[in-house]
Amino acid sequence: MRMRKTTTEQQESLSEDELYRQAVNKALFILEHSDKSEAELRRRLVMNSYPEAIVDRAMEYVRDLHYIDDERYASSYIRTHSGALSRREMSNKLLQKGISREVIDAAFQTAGEEDPSVNHAETAAAVRTLSKKLGIRRKLTPKERMSVYGHMLRKGFKRDDIIAAFEELEVVVEREEIPFE
């Protein structure tokens, strides 16, 4: 079922109740395809030219039915991505989705209590990212090693996790001979 976009002219001719029903239907249609944060859903409804008051009512409706829940969304996101992304990278992506810092921190704490391996997933994610960056190469020059190390830091990994990833993948740093002139 494809939802038609409601133009501003069409919206003006609708009663407030009809407009509200359309906004709720649009919200449900959006959520049917993928889970969204409250801020993402609000943005999508505003993009469809619904008045702020109507958007507020529609958001309240879907919130009351627990169709949107930022705490659940953040916890699910962390469980799904904990082996692939650094904690900082996940936090940044959740912040971009409109999740508050407090909710993110609580979700990390809850995820760690429910599954202790989430706390150790940082090293596994570092190994995965490093392996992807290196491909089959396991010998690096000191300059290449520093470049890869910087890449990993920018991805949000901690120093200890990066070093552990280098050790686990048995990356060898070749000594470069400096010729005398």
Tab-separated table of C-alpha atoms in Angstrom:
chain	number	residue	atom	x	y	z
A	1	MET	CA	0.000	0.000	0.000
A	2	ARG	CA	1.507	3.293	-1.067
A	3	MET	CA	0.677	6.419	0.900
A	4	ARG	CA	-0.099	9.519	-1.093
A	5	LYS	CA	1.628	12.720	-0.145
A	6	THR	CA	-0.795	15.272	1.102
A	7	THR	CA	-0.178	18.669	-0.381
A	8	THR	CA	-0.541	21.799	1.683
A	9	GLU	CA	-3.568	22.850	-0.384
A	10	GLN	CA	-5.288	19.526	0.274
A	11	GLN	CA	-4.438	19.768	3.973
A	12	GLU	CA	-6.029	23.210	4.239
A	13	SER	CA	-9.355	21.821	3.014
A	14	LEU	CA	-9.359	19.007	5.612
A	15	SER	CA	-10.797	19.291	9.090
A	16	GLU	CA	-8.437	19.057	12.030
A	17	ASP	CA	-9.689	15.543	12.865
A	18	GLU	CA	-9.174	14.328	9.301
A	19	LEU	CA	-5.714	15.834	9.234
A	20	TYR	CA	-4.943	14.164	12.579
A	21	ARG	CA	-6.086	10.771	11.235
A	22	GLN	CA	-3.898	11.242	8.160
A	23	ALA	CA	-0.891	12.141	10.313
A	24	VAL	CA	-1.421	9.071	12.508
A	25	ASN	CA	-1.761	6.857	9.441
A	26	LYS	CA	1.409	8.363	7.974
A	27	ALA	CA	3.261	7.753	11.254
A	28	LEU	CA	2.077	4.143	11.371
A	29	PHE	CA	3.046	3.657	7.735
A	30	ILE	CA	6.564	4.971	8.446
A	31	LEU	CA	6.927	2.765	11.535
A	32	GLU	CA	5.641	-0.274	9.666
A	33	HIS	CA	8.798	-0.290	7.547
A	34	SER	CA	11.397	0.394	10.235
A	35	ASP	CA	11.759	1.435	13.829
A	36	LYS	CA	12.422	5.154	14.288
A	37	SER	CA	13.397	7.403	17.139
A	38	GLU	CA	10.860	9.957	18.266
A	39	ALA	CA	12.866	12.789	16.680
A	40	GLU	CA	13.149	10.944	13.343
A	41	LEU	CA	9.421	10.289	13.191
A	42	ARG	CA	8.620	13.890	14.129
A	43	ARG	CA	10.967	15.130	11.372
A	44	ARG	CA	9.281	12.898	8.806
A	45	LEU	CA	5.808	14.159	9.746
A	46	VAL	CA	6.915	17.792	9.659
A	47	MET	CA	8.501	17.153	6.232
A	48	ASN	CA	5.057	16.085	5.046
A	49	SER	CA	3.726	19.559	5.943
A	50	TYR	CA	1.573	18.567	8.899
A	51	PRO	CA	0.993	21.430	11.347
A	52	GLU	CA	2.964	21.268	14.592
A	53	ALA	CA	-0.170	20.781	16.737
A	54	ILE	CA	-1.268	17.824	14.592
A	55	VAL	CA	2.237	16.314	14.721
A	56	ASP	CA	2.221	16.632	18.524
A	57	ARG	CA	-1.116	14.803	18.768
A	58	ALA	CA	0.005	12.058	16.375
A	59	MET	CA	3.266	11.609	18.292
A	60	GLU	CA	1.364	11.320	21.559
A	61	TYR	CA	-0.866	8.646	20.024
A	62	VAL	CA	1.998	6.450	18.789
A	63	ARG	CA	3.935	7.026	22.030
A	64	ASP	CA	0.925	5.932	24.143
A	65	LEU	CA	0.707	2.722	22.108
A	66	HIS	CA	4.486	2.180	22.620
A	67	TYR	CA	5.120	2.223	18.882
A	68	ILE	CA	7.984	4.621	19.542
A	69	ASP	CA	10.237	4.320	22.557
A	70	ASP	CA	13.678	5.921	22.468
A	71	GLU	CA	14.996	3.729	25.309
A	72	ARG	CA	13.993	0.539	23.482
A	73	TYR	CA	15.329	1.929	20.191
A	74	ALA	CA	18.736	2.788	21.706
A	75	SER	CA	19.055	-0.592	23.445
A	76	SER	CA	18.173	-2.438	20.260
A	77	TYR	CA	20.623	-0.352	18.227
A	78	ILE	CA	23.437	-1.053	20.710
A	79	ARG	CA	22.779	-4.815	20.773
A	80	THR	CA	22.668	-4.918	16.985
A	81	HIS	CA	25.838	-2.894	16.341
A	82	SER	CA	28.001	-3.703	19.389
A	83	GLY	CA	30.297	-6.077	17.512
A	84	ALA	CA	30.784	-3.800	14.524
A	85	LEU	CA	31.028	-0.206	15.771
A	86	SER	CA	32.905	1.477	18.583
A	87	ARG	CA	30.940	2.788	21.546
A	88	ARG	CA	31.661	6.371	20.492
A	89	GLU	CA	30.509	5.701	16.934
A	90	MET	CA	27.251	4.157	18.175
A	91	SER	CA	26.724	7.108	20.541
A	92	ASN	CA	27.252	9.611	17.743
A	93	LYS	CA	24.840	7.816	15.426
A	94	LEU	CA	22.184	7.672	18.151
A	95	LEU	CA	22.681	11.370	18.899
A	96	GLN	CA	22.144	12.102	15.191
A	97	LYS	CA	18.895	10.173	15.394
A	98	GLY	CA	17.722	12.509	18.161
A	99	ILE	CA	18.297	10.233	21.162
A	100	SER	CA	19.402	12.112	24.292
A	101	ARG	CA	22.795	11.488	25.908
A	102	GLU	CA	21.092	10.281	29.123
A	103	VAL	CA	19.039	7.680	27.240
A	104	ILE	CA	22.145	6.506	25.353
A	105	ASP	CA	24.183	6.130	28.558
A	106	ALA	CA	21.342	4.226	30.241
A	107	ALA	CA	21.016	1.957	27.188
A	108	PHE	CA	24.747	1.142	27.280
A	109	GLN	CA	24.504	0.361	30.988
A	110	THR	CA	21.409	-1.808	30.513
A	111	ALA	CA	22.933	-3.627	27.538
A	112	GLY	CA	26.068	-4.363	29.588
A	113	GLU	CA	24.002	-5.714	32.499
A	114	GLU	CA	21.852	-7.921	30.250
A	115	ASP	CA	24.775	-9.216	28.192
A	116	PRO	CA	28.259	-8.790	29.700
A	117	SER	CA	29.827	-9.551	26.311
A	118	VAL	CA	28.613	-6.114	25.138
A	119	ASN	CA	31.246	-4.569	27.417
A	120	HIS	CA	33.953	-6.628	25.669
A	121	ALA	CA	32.571	-6.144	22.187
A	122	GLU	CA	34.724	-3.036	21.753
A	123	THR	CA	37.861	-5.116	21.195
A	124	ALA	CA	36.012	-7.440	18.816
A	125	ALA	CA	34.754	-4.426	16.863
A	126	ALA	CA	38.312	-3.042	16.759
A	127	VAL	CA	39.602	-6.357	15.385
A	128	ARG	CA	36.866	-6.420	12.774
A	129	THR	CA	37.501	-2.811	11.701
A	130	LEU	CA	41.275	-3.303	11.602
A	131	SER	CA	40.927	-6.505	9.626
A	132	LYS	CA	38.716	-4.743	7.115
A	133	LYS	CA	41.190	-1.861	6.838
A	134	LEU	CA	44.225	-4.114	6.367
A	135	GLY	CA	42.713	-6.756	4.121
A	136	ILE	CA	45.218	-9.612	3.846
A	137	ARG	CA	48.256	-7.460	4.701
A	138	ARG	CA	49.849	-8.188	8.042
A	139	LYS	CA	53.178	-6.377	7.581
A	140	LEU	CA	53.240	-2.611	7.860
A	141	THR	CA	55.871	0.066	7.849
A	142	PRO	CA	55.926	2.300	10.926
A	143	LYS	CA	54.337	5.081	8.874
A	144	GLU	CA	51.536	2.767	7.685
A	145	ARG	CA	50.994	1.535	11.241
A	146	MET	CA	50.598	5.108	12.506
A	147	SER	CA	48.183	5.855	9.678
A	148	VAL	CA	46.038	2.815	10.514
A	149	TYR	CA	46.274	3.617	14.243
A	150	GLY	CA	44.997	7.150	13.536
A	151	HIS	CA	42.154	5.725	11.443
A	152	MET	CA	41.121	3.517	14.351
A	153	LEU	CA	41.256	6.434	16.799
A	154	ARG	CA	39.039	8.495	14.490
A	155	LYS	CA	36.583	5.593	14.407
A	156	GLY	CA	36.300	5.999	18.186
A	157	PHE	CA	38.316	3.054	19.458
A	158	LYS	CA	40.364	3.320	22.633
A	159	ARG	CA	44.141	2.879	22.609
A	160	ASP	CA	44.041	-0.446	24.500
A	161	ASP	CA	41.464	-1.916	22.107
A	162	ILE	CA	43.512	-0.861	19.084
A	163	ILE	CA	46.689	-2.412	20.498
A	164	ALA	CA	44.770	-5.604	21.343
A	165	ALA	CA	43.452	-5.719	17.763
A	166	PHE	CA	46.989	-5.328	16.344
A	167	GLU	CA	48.169	-8.164	18.612
A	168	GLU	CA	45.238	-10.448	17.813
A	169	LEU	CA	45.744	-10.011	14.077
A	170	GLU	CA	49.502	-10.457	14.558
A	171	VAL	CA	50.386	-7.328	12.625
A	172	VAL	CA	54.131	-7.002	12.188
A	173	VAL	CA	55.811	-3.628	11.882
A	174	GLU	CA	58.723	-3.793	9.482
A	175	ARG	CA	61.791	-1.794	10.376
A	176	GLU	CA	62.689	0.670	7.704
A	177	GLU	CA	66.339	1.000	7.014
A	178	ILE	CA	67.448	4.604	6.709
A	179	PRO	CA	70.271	4.758	4.217
A	180	PHE	CA	73.248	6.887	5.203
A	181	GLU	CA	74.165	9.570	2.743
